[in-house]
C-alpha cells in the first residue's frame, strides 16, 4: 500500500516596509544582484519560511488573530546597516526602535501549534538588503545604505504563503493581513 504525503504549505509572517522605503530597499537589493529581490519585497521577518501541514493553516490563522489582537500598533525606526558576516553573508538595515515589539511578536507567532521555527540563529529583527552576492556587492550595499533612515507606524503584520507544488521560483503570495490591537 502506497504511503501518501501530507500536503504542506510554506508560510512566512512579516511586517511590510511601506513606500517609499519598501520600493527603495527592494530595488537596492536587486541592484546588488540578490536573486531573492524578485520574489521577496522589503520586510521585517517575524516568522521565516516555514513548512506546515496545509490542514493546520486554519488553526495557525486563528493563532495569528489572537497574537495580533494582543499587540498594539507600534513604530519602527530603521537606521543604518549591519551584517551577519562572517557567520552568514548578509547585509541588512537595522532597527533602532520597534525591536522589542518585533521580538515579542516573533516569539508569540512561533508558539502556534504546527509551527516549528528554525532556531539555528537567535531572532534578530532586520531588513535584508543583500544576500547570496559577492563580498564586493555586500560591501557596496553596506556603505550605500549606512545613512539610511526611516520611521513608520506598524498597524498590522502579514501572513504570506508559497505554493510548494508549483514548478520554478515564484513570489510569495500575500495570504492575509492581521491588524494589531483589534479584538
mmCIF file of C-alpha atoms in Angstrom:
data_model
loop_
_atom_site.group_PDB
_atom_site.id
_atom_site.type_symbol
_atom_site.label_atom_id
_atom_site.label_comp_id
_atom_site.label_asym_id
_atom_site.label_seq_id
_atom_site.Cartn_x
_atom_site.Cartn_y
_atom_site.Cartn_z
ATOM 1 C CA UNK A 1 0.000 0.000 0.000
ATOM 2 C CA UNK A 2 1.479 3.342 -1.030
ATOM 3 C CA UNK A 3 2.019 5.927 1.660
ATOM 4 C CA UNK A 4 0.524 9.335 0.888
ATOM 5 C CA UNK A 5 2.336 12.500 1.838
ATOM 6 C CA UNK A 6 0.621 15.111 3.958
ATOM 7 C CA UNK A 7 0.089 18.250 1.840
ATOM 8 C CA UNK A 8 2.238 21.121 3.050
ATOM 9 C CA UNK A 9 2.432 24.855 2.510
ATOM 10 C CA UNK A 10 5.390 27.147 3.115
ATOM 11 C CA UNK A 11 4.404 30.193 5.161
ATOM 12 C CA UNK A 12 6.115 33.291 6.469
ATOM 13 C CA UNK A 13 4.962 36.191 8.605
ATOM 14 C CA UNK A 14 6.358 39.676 8.089
ATOM 15 C CA UNK A 15 5.926 43.398 8.545
ATOM 16 C CA UNK A 16 5.793 45.214 5.214
ATOM 17 C CA UNK A 17 8.082 48.197 4.721
ATOM 18 C CA UNK A 18 5.805 50.995 3.453
ATOM 19 C CA UNK A 19 6.523 53.231 0.477
ATOM 20 C CA UNK A 20 8.663 54.967 -0.479
ATOM 21 C CA UNK A 21 11.167 52.978 1.600
ATOM 22 C CA UNK A 22 9.967 49.487 0.671
ATOM 23 C CA UNK A 23 10.498 50.011 -3.038
ATOM 24 C CA UNK A 24 13.857 51.713 -2.454
ATOM 25 C CA UNK A 25 15.202 48.854 -0.305
ATOM 26 C CA UNK A 26 13.864 46.184 -2.664
ATOM 27 C CA UNK A 27 15.407 47.989 -5.652
ATOM 28 C CA UNK A 28 18.756 48.329 -3.869
ATOM 29 C CA UNK A 29 18.679 44.593 -3.113
ATOM 30 C CA UNK A 30 18.065 43.850 -6.796
ATOM 31 C CA UNK A 31 20.865 46.210 -7.857
ATOM 32 C CA UNK A 32 23.241 44.247 -5.616
ATOM 33 C CA UNK A 33 22.386 41.154 -7.642
ATOM 34 C CA UNK A 34 20.429 39.405 -4.885
ATOM 35 C CA UNK A 35 18.220 36.810 -6.616
ATOM 36 C CA UNK A 36 15.572 36.988 -3.867
ATOM 37 C CA UNK A 37 14.747 40.627 -4.629
ATOM 38 C CA UNK A 38 12.432 39.482 -7.434
ATOM 39 C CA UNK A 39 10.429 37.248 -5.095
ATOM 40 C CA UNK A 40 10.571 38.929 -1.711
ATOM 41 C CA UNK A 41 9.768 42.637 -1.181
ATOM 42 C CA UNK A 42 11.468 44.518 1.680
ATOM 43 C CA UNK A 43 10.139 43.412 5.065
ATOM 44 C CA UNK A 44 10.926 42.644 8.700
ATOM 45 C CA UNK A 45 10.567 38.892 9.195
ATOM 46 C CA UNK A 46 8.549 37.691 12.184
ATOM 47 C CA UNK A 47 8.482 34.030 11.096
ATOM 48 C CA UNK A 48 10.906 32.932 8.408
ATOM 49 C CA UNK A 49 9.989 30.433 5.692
ATOM 50 C CA UNK A 50 8.362 27.515 7.499
ATOM 51 C CA UNK A 51 6.769 24.421 6.021
ATOM 52 C CA UNK A 52 3.486 23.492 7.730
ATOM 53 C CA UNK A 53 0.736 20.974 7.157
ATOM 54 C CA UNK A 54 -1.862 22.578 4.899
ATOM 55 C CA UNK A 55 -4.541 21.169 7.210
ATOM 56 C CA UNK A 56 -3.076 23.190 10.117
ATOM 57 C CA UNK A 57 -3.464 26.558 8.339
ATOM 58 C CA UNK A 58 -6.893 27.418 9.848
ATOM 59 C CA UNK A 59 -5.525 26.890 13.384
ATOM 60 C CA UNK A 60 -2.389 28.894 12.580
ATOM 61 C CA UNK A 61 -4.517 31.726 11.174
ATOM 62 C CA UNK A 62 -6.650 31.717 14.346
ATOM 63 C CA UNK A 63 -3.472 31.866 16.440
ATOM 64 C CA UNK A 64 -2.210 34.824 14.375
ATOM 65 C CA UNK A 65 -5.514 36.657 15.002
ATOM 66 C CA UNK A 66 -5.003 36.221 18.746
ATOM 67 C CA UNK A 67 -1.373 37.359 18.594
ATOM 68 C CA UNK A 68 -2.287 40.462 16.557
ATOM 69 C CA UNK A 69 -5.161 41.451 18.835
ATOM 70 C CA UNK A 70 -2.851 41.331 21.882
ATOM 71 C CA UNK A 71 -0.265 43.722 20.342
ATOM 72 C CA UNK A 72 -0.955 47.425 19.949
ATOM 73 C CA UNK A 73 0.320 49.204 16.827
ATOM 74 C CA UNK A 74 3.882 50.489 17.242
ATOM 75 C CA UNK A 75 6.562 52.495 15.465
ATOM 76 C CA UNK A 76 9.605 51.074 13.702
ATOM 77 C CA UNK A 77 12.662 53.239 13.193
ATOM 78 C CA UNK A 78 15.118 51.896 10.620
ATOM 79 C CA UNK A 79 18.618 53.364 10.780
ATOM 80 C CA UNK A 80 21.909 52.356 9.225
ATOM 81 C CA UNK A 81 23.269 48.981 8.203
ATOM 82 C CA UNK A 82 24.567 45.842 9.860
ATOM 83 C CA UNK A 83 25.830 42.451 8.806
ATOM 84 C CA UNK A 84 25.824 38.854 9.982
ATOM 85 C CA UNK A 85 29.272 38.271 8.437
ATOM 86 C CA UNK A 86 31.285 36.120 8.913
ATOM 87 C CA UNK A 87 28.506 33.756 10.100
ATOM 88 C CA UNK A 88 26.319 34.351 7.028
ATOM 89 C CA UNK A 89 26.849 36.585 4.004
ATOM 90 C CA UNK A 90 24.018 39.034 4.715
ATOM 91 C CA UNK A 91 23.797 42.823 4.910
ATOM 92 C CA UNK A 92 20.716 44.391 6.468
ATOM 93 C CA UNK A 93 19.154 47.668 7.576
ATOM 94 C CA UNK A 94 18.958 47.772 11.365
ATOM 95 C CA UNK A 95 16.029 48.594 13.621
ATOM 96 C CA UNK A 96 16.713 51.428 16.060
ATOM 97 C CA UNK A 97 13.188 51.242 17.542
ATOM 98 C CA UNK A 98 10.470 48.599 17.485
ATOM 99 C CA UNK A 99 12.908 45.809 18.336
ATOM 100 C CA UNK A 100 11.172 44.564 21.482
ATOM 101 C CA UNK A 101 7.745 44.615 19.814
ATOM 102 C CA UNK A 102 9.098 42.542 16.916
ATOM 103 C CA UNK A 103 10.761 40.115 19.337
ATOM 104 C CA UNK A 104 7.526 39.659 21.294
ATOM 105 C CA UNK A 105 5.501 39.154 18.115
ATOM 106 C CA UNK A 106 8.028 36.667 16.708
ATOM 107 C CA UNK A 107 8.004 34.618 19.924
ATOM 108 C CA UNK A 108 4.195 34.599 20.124
ATOM 109 C CA UNK A 109 3.814 33.683 16.435
ATOM 110 C CA UNK A 110 6.285 30.801 16.768
ATOM 111 C CA UNK A 111 4.144 29.347 19.588
ATOM 112 C CA UNK A 112 1.439 28.331 17.104
ATOM 113 C CA UNK A 113 0.706 24.620 17.065
ATOM 114 C CA UNK A 114 2.160 23.063 13.932
ATOM 115 C CA UNK A 115 4.869 25.713 13.548
ATOM 116 C CA UNK A 116 8.456 24.657 14.092
ATOM 117 C CA UNK A 117 10.701 27.696 13.764
ATOM 118 C CA UNK A 118 14.250 27.286 12.507
ATOM 119 C CA UNK A 119 16.255 28.046 15.644
ATOM 120 C CA UNK A 120 19.794 27.809 14.240
ATOM 121 C CA UNK A 121 20.149 31.530 14.929
ATOM 122 C CA UNK A 122 18.500 33.745 17.569
ATOM 123 C CA UNK A 123 15.774 36.062 16.277
ATOM 124 C CA UNK A 124 17.157 39.458 15.249
ATOM 125 C CA UNK A 125 14.692 41.855 13.580
ATOM 126 C CA UNK A 126 16.160 43.497 10.463
ATOM 127 C CA UNK A 127 15.519 44.223 6.778
ATOM 128 C CA UNK A 128 17.739 42.134 4.488
ATOM 129 C CA UNK A 129 19.196 44.230 1.652
ATOM 130 C CA UNK A 130 21.819 41.819 0.254
ATOM 131 C CA UNK A 131 22.345 38.066 0.468
ATOM 132 C CA UNK A 132 23.942 35.458 -1.787
ATOM 133 C CA UNK A 133 26.037 38.076 -3.602
ATOM 134 C CA UNK A 134 29.763 38.807 -3.851
ATOM 135 C CA UNK A 135 31.716 40.331 -0.981
ATOM 136 C CA UNK A 136 32.152 43.497 -3.074
ATOM 137 C CA UNK A 137 28.372 43.784 -3.567
ATOM 138 C CA UNK A 138 27.780 43.235 0.164
ATOM 139 C CA UNK A 139 30.322 45.950 0.992
ATOM 140 C CA UNK A 140 28.753 48.364 -1.518
ATOM 141 C CA UNK A 141 25.230 47.932 -0.107
ATOM 142 C CA UNK A 142 26.551 48.212 3.450
ATOM 143 C CA UNK A 143 28.220 51.546 2.583
ATOM 144 C CA UNK A 144 25.432 52.881 0.334
ATOM 145 C CA UNK A 145 22.736 52.432 2.985
ATOM 146 C CA UNK A 146 24.843 53.329 6.043
ATOM 147 C CA UNK A 147 22.968 56.637 6.395
ATOM 148 C CA UNK A 148 19.539 55.188 5.561
ATOM 149 C CA UNK A 149 16.786 56.208 7.957
ATOM 150 C CA UNK A 150 13.012 55.757 8.030
ATOM 151 C CA UNK A 151 10.256 55.836 10.647
ATOM 152 C CA UNK A 152 6.843 54.316 10.135
ATOM 153 C CA UNK A 153 3.879 53.002 12.080
ATOM 154 C CA UNK A 154 3.171 49.283 12.070
ATOM 155 C CA UNK A 155 -0.607 48.770 12.014
ATOM 156 C CA UNK A 156 -0.508 45.070 11.025
ATOM 157 C CA UNK A 157 1.572 42.075 10.068
ATOM 158 C CA UNK A 158 1.012 39.792 7.087
ATOM 159 C CA UNK A 159 0.855 36.040 6.549
ATOM 160 C CA UNK A 160 2.473 35.032 3.263
ATOM 161 C CA UNK A 161 2.394 31.637 1.601
ATOM 162 C CA UNK A 162 4.381 29.942 -1.114
ATOM 163 C CA UNK A 163 2.985 27.174 -3.296
ATOM 164 C CA UNK A 164 5.415 24.273 -2.991
ATOM 165 C CA UNK A 165 3.676 22.266 -5.707
ATOM 166 C CA UNK A 166 4.184 24.868 -8.451
ATOM 167 C CA UNK A 167 7.285 24.430 -10.606
ATOM 168 C CA UNK A 168 10.017 27.078 -10.608
ATOM 169 C CA UNK A 169 10.596 30.100 -8.403
ATOM 170 C CA UNK A 170 7.540 32.160 -7.610
ATOM 171 C CA UNK A 171 6.938 35.252 -5.480
ATOM 172 C CA UNK A 172 5.482 34.911 -2.024
ATOM 173 C CA UNK A 173 1.708 35.452 -2.054
ATOM 174 C CA UNK A 174 0.019 37.729 0.457
ATOM 175 C CA UNK A 175 -2.476 35.481 2.234
ATOM 176 C CA UNK A 176 -3.888 37.747 4.936
ATOM 177 C CA UNK A 177 -3.190 40.914 6.933
ATOM 178 C CA UNK A 178 -3.618 40.892 10.715
ATOM 179 C CA UNK A 179 -4.419 44.334 12.185
ATOM 180 C CA UNK A 180 -2.747 44.955 15.541
ATOM 181 C CA UNK A 181 -4.782 45.733 18.653
ATOM 182 C CA UNK A 182 -8.079 44.679 17.065
ATOM 183 C CA UNK A 183 -10.177 42.286 19.162
#
